[in-house]
Short mmCIF file of N, CA and C in Angstrom, two decimals:
data_model
loop_
_atom_site.label_atom_id
_atom_site.label_comp_id
_atom_site.label_asym_id
_atom_site.label_seq_id
_atom_site.Cartn_x
_atom_site.Cartn_y
_atom_site.Cartn_z
N UNK R 1 0.86 -1.17 0.00
CA UNK R 1 0.00 0.00 0.00
C UNK R 1 0.91 1.24 0.00
N UNK R 2 0.70 2.16 -0.93
CA UNK R 2 1.56 3.34 -0.99
C UNK R 2 1.19 4.33 0.11
N UNK R 3 2.08 5.29 0.35
CA UNK R 3 1.93 6.21 1.46
C UNK R 3 0.67 7.08 1.34
N UNK R 4 0.35 7.53 0.13
CA UNK R 4 -0.84 8.38 -0.01
C UNK R 4 -2.11 7.61 0.36
N UNK R 5 -2.19 6.34 -0.03
CA UNK R 5 -3.35 5.53 0.34
C UNK R 5 -3.38 5.29 1.85
N UNK R 6 -2.23 5.11 2.47
CA UNK R 6 -2.16 4.92 3.92
C UNK R 6 -2.68 6.15 4.66
N UNK R 7 -2.35 7.34 4.16
CA UNK R 7 -2.82 8.58 4.80
C UNK R 7 -4.33 8.73 4.63
N UNK R 8 -4.82 8.45 3.42
CA UNK R 8 -6.27 8.52 3.19
C UNK R 8 -6.98 7.52 4.11
N UNK R 9 -6.45 6.31 4.18
CA UNK R 9 -7.05 5.28 5.04
C UNK R 9 -7.03 5.71 6.51
N UNK R 10 -5.95 6.37 6.92
CA UNK R 10 -5.85 6.85 8.30
C UNK R 10 -6.99 7.80 8.63
N UNK R 11 -7.22 8.79 7.76
CA UNK R 11 -8.27 9.77 8.03
C UNK R 11 -9.67 9.17 7.90
N UNK R 12 -9.82 8.17 7.06
CA UNK R 12 -11.12 7.50 6.94
C UNK R 12 -11.38 6.56 8.11
N UNK R 13 -10.37 5.80 8.52
CA UNK R 13 -10.55 4.89 9.67
C UNK R 13 -10.78 5.63 10.97
N UNK R 14 -10.26 6.83 11.07
CA UNK R 14 -10.43 7.60 12.30
C UNK R 14 -11.89 8.01 12.51
N UNK R 15 -12.66 8.06 11.44
CA UNK R 15 -14.08 8.46 11.57
C UNK R 15 -14.87 7.44 12.40
N UNK R 16 -14.86 6.14 12.06
CA UNK R 16 -15.61 5.21 12.92
C UNK R 16 -15.00 5.07 14.31
N UNK R 17 -13.69 5.20 14.43
CA UNK R 17 -13.08 5.15 15.77
C UNK R 17 -13.63 6.29 16.62
N UNK R 18 -13.66 7.50 16.07
CA UNK R 18 -14.19 8.65 16.80
C UNK R 18 -15.67 8.48 17.09
N UNK R 19 -16.41 7.96 16.13
CA UNK R 19 -17.86 7.79 16.29
C UNK R 19 -18.17 6.82 17.43
N UNK R 20 -17.54 5.67 17.43
CA UNK R 20 -17.80 4.67 18.47
C UNK R 20 -17.35 5.21 19.83
N UNK R 21 -16.17 5.81 19.87
CA UNK R 21 -15.65 6.34 21.13
C UNK R 21 -16.56 7.41 21.69
N UNK R 22 -16.98 8.35 20.86
CA UNK R 22 -17.83 9.44 21.32
C UNK R 22 -19.17 8.90 21.81
N UNK R 23 -19.74 7.99 21.07
CA UNK R 23 -21.04 7.44 21.44
C UNK R 23 -21.00 6.78 22.81
N UNK R 24 -19.99 5.97 23.05
CA UNK R 24 -19.90 5.25 24.33
C UNK R 24 -19.60 6.21 25.48
N UNK R 25 -18.73 7.19 25.26
CA UNK R 25 -18.30 8.04 26.37
C UNK R 25 -19.13 9.30 26.58
N UNK R 26 -20.06 9.63 25.64
CA UNK R 26 -20.80 10.88 25.80
C UNK R 26 -22.31 10.81 25.57
N UNK R 27 -22.76 9.95 24.73
CA UNK R 27 -24.16 10.02 24.32
C UNK R 27 -25.11 9.38 25.32
N UNK R 28 -26.34 9.81 25.25
CA UNK R 28 -27.39 9.41 26.19
C UNK R 28 -27.67 7.90 26.17
N UNK R 29 -27.52 7.28 25.02
CA UNK R 29 -27.84 5.86 24.90
C UNK R 29 -26.98 5.00 25.84
N UNK R 30 -25.80 5.45 26.18
CA UNK R 30 -24.92 4.71 27.10
C UNK R 30 -24.79 5.38 28.46
N UNK R 31 -25.73 6.26 28.82
CA UNK R 31 -25.63 7.00 30.07
C UNK R 31 -25.59 6.08 31.30
N UNK R 32 -26.52 5.14 31.40
CA UNK R 32 -26.57 4.28 32.58
C UNK R 32 -25.32 3.43 32.75
N UNK R 33 -24.85 2.72 31.70
CA UNK R 33 -23.60 1.98 31.88
C UNK R 33 -22.41 2.90 32.21
N UNK R 34 -22.40 4.10 31.61
CA UNK R 34 -21.30 5.03 31.89
C UNK R 34 -21.34 5.50 33.34
N UNK R 35 -22.54 5.80 33.86
CA UNK R 35 -22.67 6.20 35.26
C UNK R 35 -22.24 5.07 36.20
N UNK R 36 -22.58 3.83 35.84
CA UNK R 36 -22.12 2.68 36.60
C UNK R 36 -20.59 2.63 36.62
N UNK R 37 -19.99 2.83 35.46
CA UNK R 37 -18.53 2.80 35.36
C UNK R 37 -17.88 3.93 36.14
N UNK R 38 -18.51 5.10 36.14
CA UNK R 38 -18.00 6.23 36.92
C UNK R 38 -18.00 5.87 38.41
N UNK R 39 -19.11 5.31 38.88
CA UNK R 39 -19.20 4.91 40.30
C UNK R 39 -18.13 3.88 40.64
N UNK R 40 -17.97 2.88 39.76
CA UNK R 40 -16.99 1.83 40.01
C UNK R 40 -15.56 2.39 39.94
N UNK R 41 -15.32 3.33 39.03
CA UNK R 41 -13.97 3.88 38.90
C UNK R 41 -13.58 4.72 40.11
N UNK R 42 -14.58 5.20 40.83
CA UNK R 42 -14.31 5.98 42.03
C UNK R 42 -14.37 5.14 43.30
N UNK R 43 -15.09 4.01 43.26
CA UNK R 43 -15.35 3.29 44.49
C UNK R 43 -14.72 1.92 44.65
N UNK R 44 -14.11 1.38 43.62
CA UNK R 44 -13.51 0.05 43.76
C UNK R 44 -12.29 0.09 44.68
N UNK R 45 -12.03 -1.02 45.33
CA UNK R 45 -10.93 -1.08 46.28
C UNK R 45 -9.59 -1.22 45.59
N UNK R 46 -9.53 -2.00 44.54
CA UNK R 46 -8.26 -2.25 43.87
C UNK R 46 -8.05 -1.24 42.73
N UNK R 47 -6.80 -0.79 42.59
CA UNK R 47 -6.48 0.23 41.60
C UNK R 47 -6.76 -0.25 40.19
N UNK R 48 -6.49 -1.50 39.89
CA UNK R 48 -6.69 -1.99 38.53
C UNK R 48 -8.17 -2.07 38.18
N UNK R 49 -9.03 -2.30 39.18
CA UNK R 49 -10.47 -2.27 38.94
C UNK R 49 -10.94 -0.85 38.65
N UNK R 50 -10.42 0.12 39.41
CA UNK R 50 -10.76 1.52 39.17
C UNK R 50 -10.34 1.94 37.77
N UNK R 51 -9.14 1.55 37.37
CA UNK R 51 -8.63 1.91 36.04
C UNK R 51 -9.43 1.23 34.93
N UNK R 52 -9.82 -0.01 35.14
CA UNK R 52 -10.62 -0.72 34.14
C UNK R 52 -11.93 0.02 33.86
N UNK R 53 -12.64 0.40 34.92
CA UNK R 53 -13.92 1.07 34.73
C UNK R 53 -13.75 2.50 34.22
N UNK R 54 -12.61 3.12 34.56
CA UNK R 54 -12.35 4.48 34.07
C UNK R 54 -12.22 4.50 32.55
N UNK R 55 -11.73 3.43 31.97
CA UNK R 55 -11.54 3.36 30.52
C UNK R 55 -12.82 3.65 29.74
N UNK R 56 -13.96 3.33 30.30
CA UNK R 56 -15.23 3.51 29.60
C UNK R 56 -15.82 4.91 29.81
N UNK R 57 -15.14 5.74 30.58
CA UNK R 57 -15.64 7.09 30.83
C UNK R 57 -14.75 8.16 30.20
N UNK R 58 -13.55 7.81 29.82
CA UNK R 58 -12.58 8.76 29.26
C UNK R 58 -12.48 8.55 27.75
N UNK R 59 -12.82 9.57 26.97
CA UNK R 59 -12.80 9.40 25.52
C UNK R 59 -11.40 9.12 24.99
N UNK R 60 -10.39 9.74 25.56
CA UNK R 60 -9.03 9.52 25.10
C UNK R 60 -8.59 8.08 25.39
N UNK R 61 -8.83 7.62 26.60
CA UNK R 61 -8.44 6.25 26.98
C UNK R 61 -9.19 5.22 26.15
N UNK R 62 -10.49 5.39 26.04
CA UNK R 62 -11.31 4.42 25.33
C UNK R 62 -10.97 4.38 23.84
N UNK R 63 -10.55 5.52 23.28
CA UNK R 63 -10.23 5.55 21.85
C UNK R 63 -9.06 4.64 21.51
N UNK R 64 -8.15 4.39 22.45
CA UNK R 64 -7.05 3.46 22.20
C UNK R 64 -7.58 2.04 21.96
N UNK R 65 -8.53 1.62 22.76
CA UNK R 65 -9.07 0.28 22.62
C UNK R 65 -9.93 0.13 21.36
N UNK R 66 -10.66 1.18 21.04
CA UNK R 66 -11.46 1.15 19.81
C UNK R 66 -10.52 1.11 18.60
N UNK R 67 -9.44 1.87 18.67
CA UNK R 67 -8.46 1.87 17.57
C UNK R 67 -7.82 0.50 17.41
N UNK R 68 -7.47 -0.15 18.50
CA UNK R 68 -6.89 -1.49 18.43
C UNK R 68 -7.88 -2.46 17.78
N UNK R 69 -9.14 -2.34 18.14
CA UNK R 69 -10.16 -3.18 17.51
C UNK R 69 -10.19 -2.97 16.00
N UNK R 70 -10.23 -1.71 15.57
CA UNK R 70 -10.28 -1.43 14.14
C UNK R 70 -8.99 -1.83 13.42
N UNK R 71 -7.87 -1.72 14.09
CA UNK R 71 -6.61 -2.19 13.49
C UNK R 71 -6.67 -3.70 13.27
N UNK R 72 -7.20 -4.42 14.24
CA UNK R 72 -7.29 -5.87 14.10
C UNK R 72 -8.26 -6.27 12.99
N UNK R 73 -9.38 -5.57 12.89
CA UNK R 73 -10.38 -5.90 11.87
C UNK R 73 -9.88 -5.56 10.47
N UNK R 74 -9.26 -4.39 10.32
CA UNK R 74 -8.87 -3.91 8.99
C UNK R 74 -7.44 -4.27 8.61
N UNK R 75 -6.62 -4.67 9.59
CA UNK R 75 -5.19 -4.94 9.37
C UNK R 75 -4.46 -3.73 8.81
N UNK R 76 -4.87 -2.56 9.23
CA UNK R 76 -4.27 -1.31 8.78
C UNK R 76 -2.89 -1.15 9.41
N UNK R 77 -1.91 -0.78 8.60
CA UNK R 77 -0.55 -0.48 9.05
C UNK R 77 -0.11 0.82 8.41
N UNK R 78 0.68 1.60 9.14
CA UNK R 78 1.16 2.88 8.64
C UNK R 78 2.69 2.87 8.59
N UNK R 79 3.25 3.15 7.45
CA UNK R 79 4.69 3.29 7.18
C UNK R 79 5.46 1.98 7.11
N UNK R 80 5.16 1.02 7.95
CA UNK R 80 5.90 -0.24 7.99
C UNK R 80 4.95 -1.40 7.75
N UNK R 81 5.48 -2.47 7.19
CA UNK R 81 4.65 -3.64 6.88
C UNK R 81 4.64 -4.69 8.00
N UNK R 82 5.41 -4.48 9.05
CA UNK R 82 5.45 -5.45 10.15
C UNK R 82 4.73 -4.88 11.38
N UNK R 83 5.06 -5.38 12.56
CA UNK R 83 4.39 -4.97 13.78
C UNK R 83 4.53 -3.48 14.05
N UNK R 84 5.62 -2.88 13.58
CA UNK R 84 5.83 -1.45 13.78
C UNK R 84 4.75 -0.63 13.06
N UNK R 85 4.28 -1.13 11.93
CA UNK R 85 3.20 -0.45 11.20
C UNK R 85 1.91 -0.40 12.00
N UNK R 86 1.63 -1.49 12.74
CA UNK R 86 0.46 -1.48 13.62
C UNK R 86 0.64 -0.47 14.76
N UNK R 87 1.83 -0.43 15.31
CA UNK R 87 2.11 0.48 16.42
C UNK R 87 1.98 1.94 15.97
N UNK R 88 2.65 2.28 14.89
CA UNK R 88 2.58 3.66 14.38
C UNK R 88 1.15 3.99 13.94
N UNK R 89 0.52 3.07 13.23
CA UNK R 89 -0.85 3.28 12.77
C UNK R 89 -1.83 3.43 13.91
N UNK R 90 -1.63 2.66 14.95
CA UNK R 90 -2.55 2.75 16.10
C UNK R 90 -2.49 4.09 16.78
N UNK R 91 -1.29 4.58 17.05
CA UNK R 91 -1.18 5.88 17.71
C UNK R 91 -1.63 7.02 16.80
N UNK R 92 -1.34 6.91 15.51
CA UNK R 92 -1.81 7.93 14.57
C UNK R 92 -3.33 7.92 14.49
N UNK R 93 -3.91 6.75 14.49
CA UNK R 93 -5.36 6.61 14.43
C UNK R 93 -6.01 7.23 15.66
N UNK R 94 -5.45 6.98 16.83
CA UNK R 94 -5.97 7.57 18.07
C UNK R 94 -5.88 9.09 18.00
N UNK R 95 -4.76 9.61 17.52
CA UNK R 95 -4.57 11.05 17.46
C UNK R 95 -5.59 11.70 16.52
N UNK R 96 -5.74 11.16 15.33
CA UNK R 96 -6.68 11.74 14.37
C UNK R 96 -8.11 11.62 14.89
N UNK R 97 -8.46 10.48 15.46
CA UNK R 97 -9.82 10.31 16.00
C UNK R 97 -10.09 11.32 17.11
N UNK R 98 -9.12 11.59 17.95
CA UNK R 98 -9.31 12.58 19.01
C UNK R 98 -9.40 13.99 18.46
N UNK R 99 -8.74 14.27 17.36
CA UNK R 99 -8.89 15.57 16.71
C UNK R 99 -10.33 15.72 16.18
N UNK R 100 -10.84 14.66 15.58
CA UNK R 100 -12.23 14.68 15.10
C UNK R 100 -13.19 14.93 16.26
N UNK R 101 -12.96 14.24 17.38
CA UNK R 101 -13.86 14.40 18.52
C UNK R 101 -13.77 15.81 19.10
N UNK R 102 -12.59 16.39 19.09
CA UNK R 102 -12.44 17.77 19.57
C UNK R 102 -13.20 18.75 18.67
N UNK R 103 -13.08 18.55 17.37
CA UNK R 103 -13.82 19.40 16.44
C UNK R 103 -15.34 19.24 16.63
N UNK R 104 -15.77 18.00 16.79
CA UNK R 104 -17.19 17.73 16.98
C UNK R 104 -17.69 18.37 18.28
N UNK R 105 -16.91 18.27 19.33
CA UNK R 105 -17.28 18.86 20.61
C UNK R 105 -17.37 20.38 20.49
N UNK R 106 -16.41 20.98 19.80
CA UNK R 106 -16.42 22.43 19.60
C UNK R 106 -17.66 22.86 18.81
N UNK R 107 -17.98 22.11 17.78
CA UNK R 107 -19.17 22.40 16.97
C UNK R 107 -20.43 22.32 17.81
N UNK R 108 -20.54 21.28 18.63
CA UNK R 108 -21.72 21.14 19.49
C UNK R 108 -21.82 22.29 20.48
N UNK R 109 -20.69 22.71 21.05
CA UNK R 109 -20.71 23.83 21.99
C UNK R 109 -21.13 25.12 21.30
N UNK R 110 -20.63 25.34 20.10
CA UNK R 110 -21.02 26.54 19.35
C UNK R 110 -22.51 26.54 19.06
N UNK R 111 -23.04 25.41 18.63
CA UNK R 111 -24.47 25.32 18.32
C UNK R 111 -25.29 25.53 19.59
N UNK R 112 -24.86 24.92 20.69
CA UNK R 112 -25.59 25.07 21.95
C UNK R 112 -25.55 26.52 22.42
N UNK R 113 -24.39 27.18 22.27
CA UNK R 113 -24.26 28.58 22.65
C UNK R 113 -25.18 29.47 21.84
N UNK R 114 -25.27 29.21 20.54
CA UNK R 114 -26.17 29.99 19.69
C UNK R 114 -27.62 29.77 20.08
N UNK R 115 -27.96 28.53 20.42
CA UNK R 115 -29.34 28.23 20.83
C UNK R 115 -29.67 28.94 22.14
N UNK R 116 -28.75 28.93 23.09
CA UNK R 116 -28.99 29.60 24.37
C UNK R 116 -29.10 31.11 24.16
N UNK R 117 -28.23 31.65 23.32
CA UNK R 117 -28.28 33.09 23.02
C UNK R 117 -29.63 33.47 22.39
N UNK R 118 -30.11 32.65 21.50
CA UNK R 118 -31.41 32.89 20.87
C UNK R 118 -32.53 32.85 21.90
N UNK R 119 -32.49 31.87 22.80
CA UNK R 119 -33.52 31.77 23.84
C UNK R 119 -33.49 32.98 24.76
N UNK R 120 -32.30 33.46 25.10
CA UNK R 120 -32.19 34.64 25.97
C UNK R 120 -32.79 35.85 25.27
N UNK R 121 -32.47 36.02 23.99
CA UNK R 121 -33.02 37.16 23.25
C UNK R 121 -34.53 37.09 23.18
N UNK R 122 -35.07 35.89 22.99
CA UNK R 122 -36.53 35.75 22.94
C UNK R 122 -37.15 36.09 24.29
N UNK R 123 -36.54 35.68 25.38
CA UNK R 123 -37.07 36.00 26.71
C UNK R 123 -37.01 37.50 26.98
N UNK R 124 -35.92 38.14 26.54
CA UNK R 124 -35.80 39.59 26.71
C UNK R 124 -36.88 40.29 25.91
N UNK R 125 -37.12 39.84 24.71
CA UNK R 125 -38.17 40.45 23.88
C UNK R 125 -39.54 40.31 24.55
N UNK R 126 -39.80 39.15 25.14
CA UNK R 126 -41.06 38.95 25.85
C UNK R 126 -41.18 39.89 27.04
N UNK R 127 -40.07 40.04 27.78
CA UNK R 127 -40.08 40.94 28.94
C UNK R 127 -40.31 42.37 28.51
N UNK R 128 -39.65 42.78 27.44
CA UNK R 128 -39.83 44.14 26.93
C UNK R 128 -41.26 44.35 26.50
N UNK R 129 -41.83 43.36 25.83
CA UNK R 129 -43.23 43.48 25.38
C UNK R 129 -44.18 43.55 26.56
N UNK R 130 -43.82 42.87 27.66
CA UNK R 130 -44.71 42.86 28.83
C UNK R 130 -44.69 44.17 29.60
N UNK R 131 -43.50 44.72 29.89
CA UNK R 131 -43.46 45.91 30.74
C UNK R 131 -43.08 47.19 30.01
N UNK R 132 -42.72 47.11 28.73
CA UNK R 132 -42.48 48.31 27.93
C UNK R 132 -41.13 48.95 28.15
N UNK R 133 -40.25 48.34 28.93
CA UNK R 133 -38.93 48.91 29.18
C UNK R 133 -37.97 48.50 28.06
N UNK R 134 -37.28 49.47 27.43
CA UNK R 134 -36.30 49.10 26.41
C UNK R 134 -35.09 48.44 27.05
N UNK R 135 -34.52 47.45 26.37
CA UNK R 135 -33.39 46.70 26.89
C UNK R 135 -32.35 46.58 25.79
N UNK R 136 -31.06 46.64 26.15
CA UNK R 136 -29.98 46.44 25.19
C UNK R 136 -29.41 45.05 25.38
N UNK R 137 -29.38 44.26 24.31
CA UNK R 137 -28.85 42.90 24.36
C UNK R 137 -27.77 42.79 23.30
N UNK R 138 -26.54 42.54 23.72
CA UNK R 138 -25.45 42.36 22.77
C UNK R 138 -25.26 43.58 21.88
N UNK R 139 -25.44 44.78 22.42
CA UNK R 139 -25.26 45.99 21.64
C UNK R 139 -26.45 46.37 20.78
N UNK R 140 -27.52 45.60 20.86
CA UNK R 140 -28.71 45.88 20.06
C UNK R 140 -29.83 46.33 20.98
N UNK R 141 -30.40 47.48 20.67
CA UNK R 141 -31.53 47.96 21.46
C UNK R 141 -32.79 47.21 21.07
N UNK R 142 -33.45 46.65 22.07
CA UNK R 142 -34.71 45.97 21.84
C UNK R 142 -35.80 46.88 22.40
N UNK R 143 -36.60 47.42 21.52
CA UNK R 143 -37.64 48.37 21.91
C UNK R 143 -38.95 47.62 22.15
N UNK R 144 -39.75 48.13 23.05
CA UNK R 144 -41.05 47.49 23.27
C UNK R 144 -41.94 47.66 22.06
N UNK R 145 -42.83 46.71 21.90
CA UNK R 145 -43.82 46.79 20.83
C UNK R 145 -44.83 47.87 21.16
N UNK R 146 -45.21 48.62 20.16
CA UNK R 146 -46.21 49.65 20.37
C UNK R 146 -47.60 49.02 20.41
N UNK R 147 -48.26 49.21 21.51
CA UNK R 147 -49.63 48.72 21.64
C UNK R 147 -50.54 49.93 21.83
N UNK R 148 -51.80 49.71 21.83
CA UNK R 148 -52.74 50.80 22.00
C UNK R 148 -52.60 51.43 23.39
N UNK R 149 -52.14 50.67 24.39
CA UNK R 149 -52.00 51.18 25.75
C UNK R 149 -50.77 52.07 25.88
N UNK R 150 -49.75 51.85 25.04
CA UNK R 150 -48.52 52.62 25.18
C UNK R 150 -48.48 53.81 24.22
N UNK R 151 -49.44 53.98 23.37
CA UNK R 151 -49.45 55.09 22.40
C UNK R 151 -49.97 56.33 22.99
#
């Protein structure tokens, strides 16, 4: 496999690694098992038990195991054709997958921030309409609606 194909494969394989990792460590569908793992990672007596359960709550840690799974299934190797290719490919895959997850997290935060900002503006508009007091939000003056009572 030539180097350009290896790079393309790296960025493509990182997508399902990131998807599986994010789903298990963040999404609602796995909330109960994740909460169980959080409790166990904090409450187990033996350190190796705590570390085992922590793996399912940390996206970075869990992405290593997901990447190993995908390496085994796809037999993907980077730069070398022997065991070193698996080693280099595995760490590269984890890194790219975590970059994808960081971008996805940033996008979600931006969307959530815009939604909250919109809700705040709507509430301010309702308040202004109710009591007639002008309010400035984000440098924009929100004037009360003219009604027959305020004319």
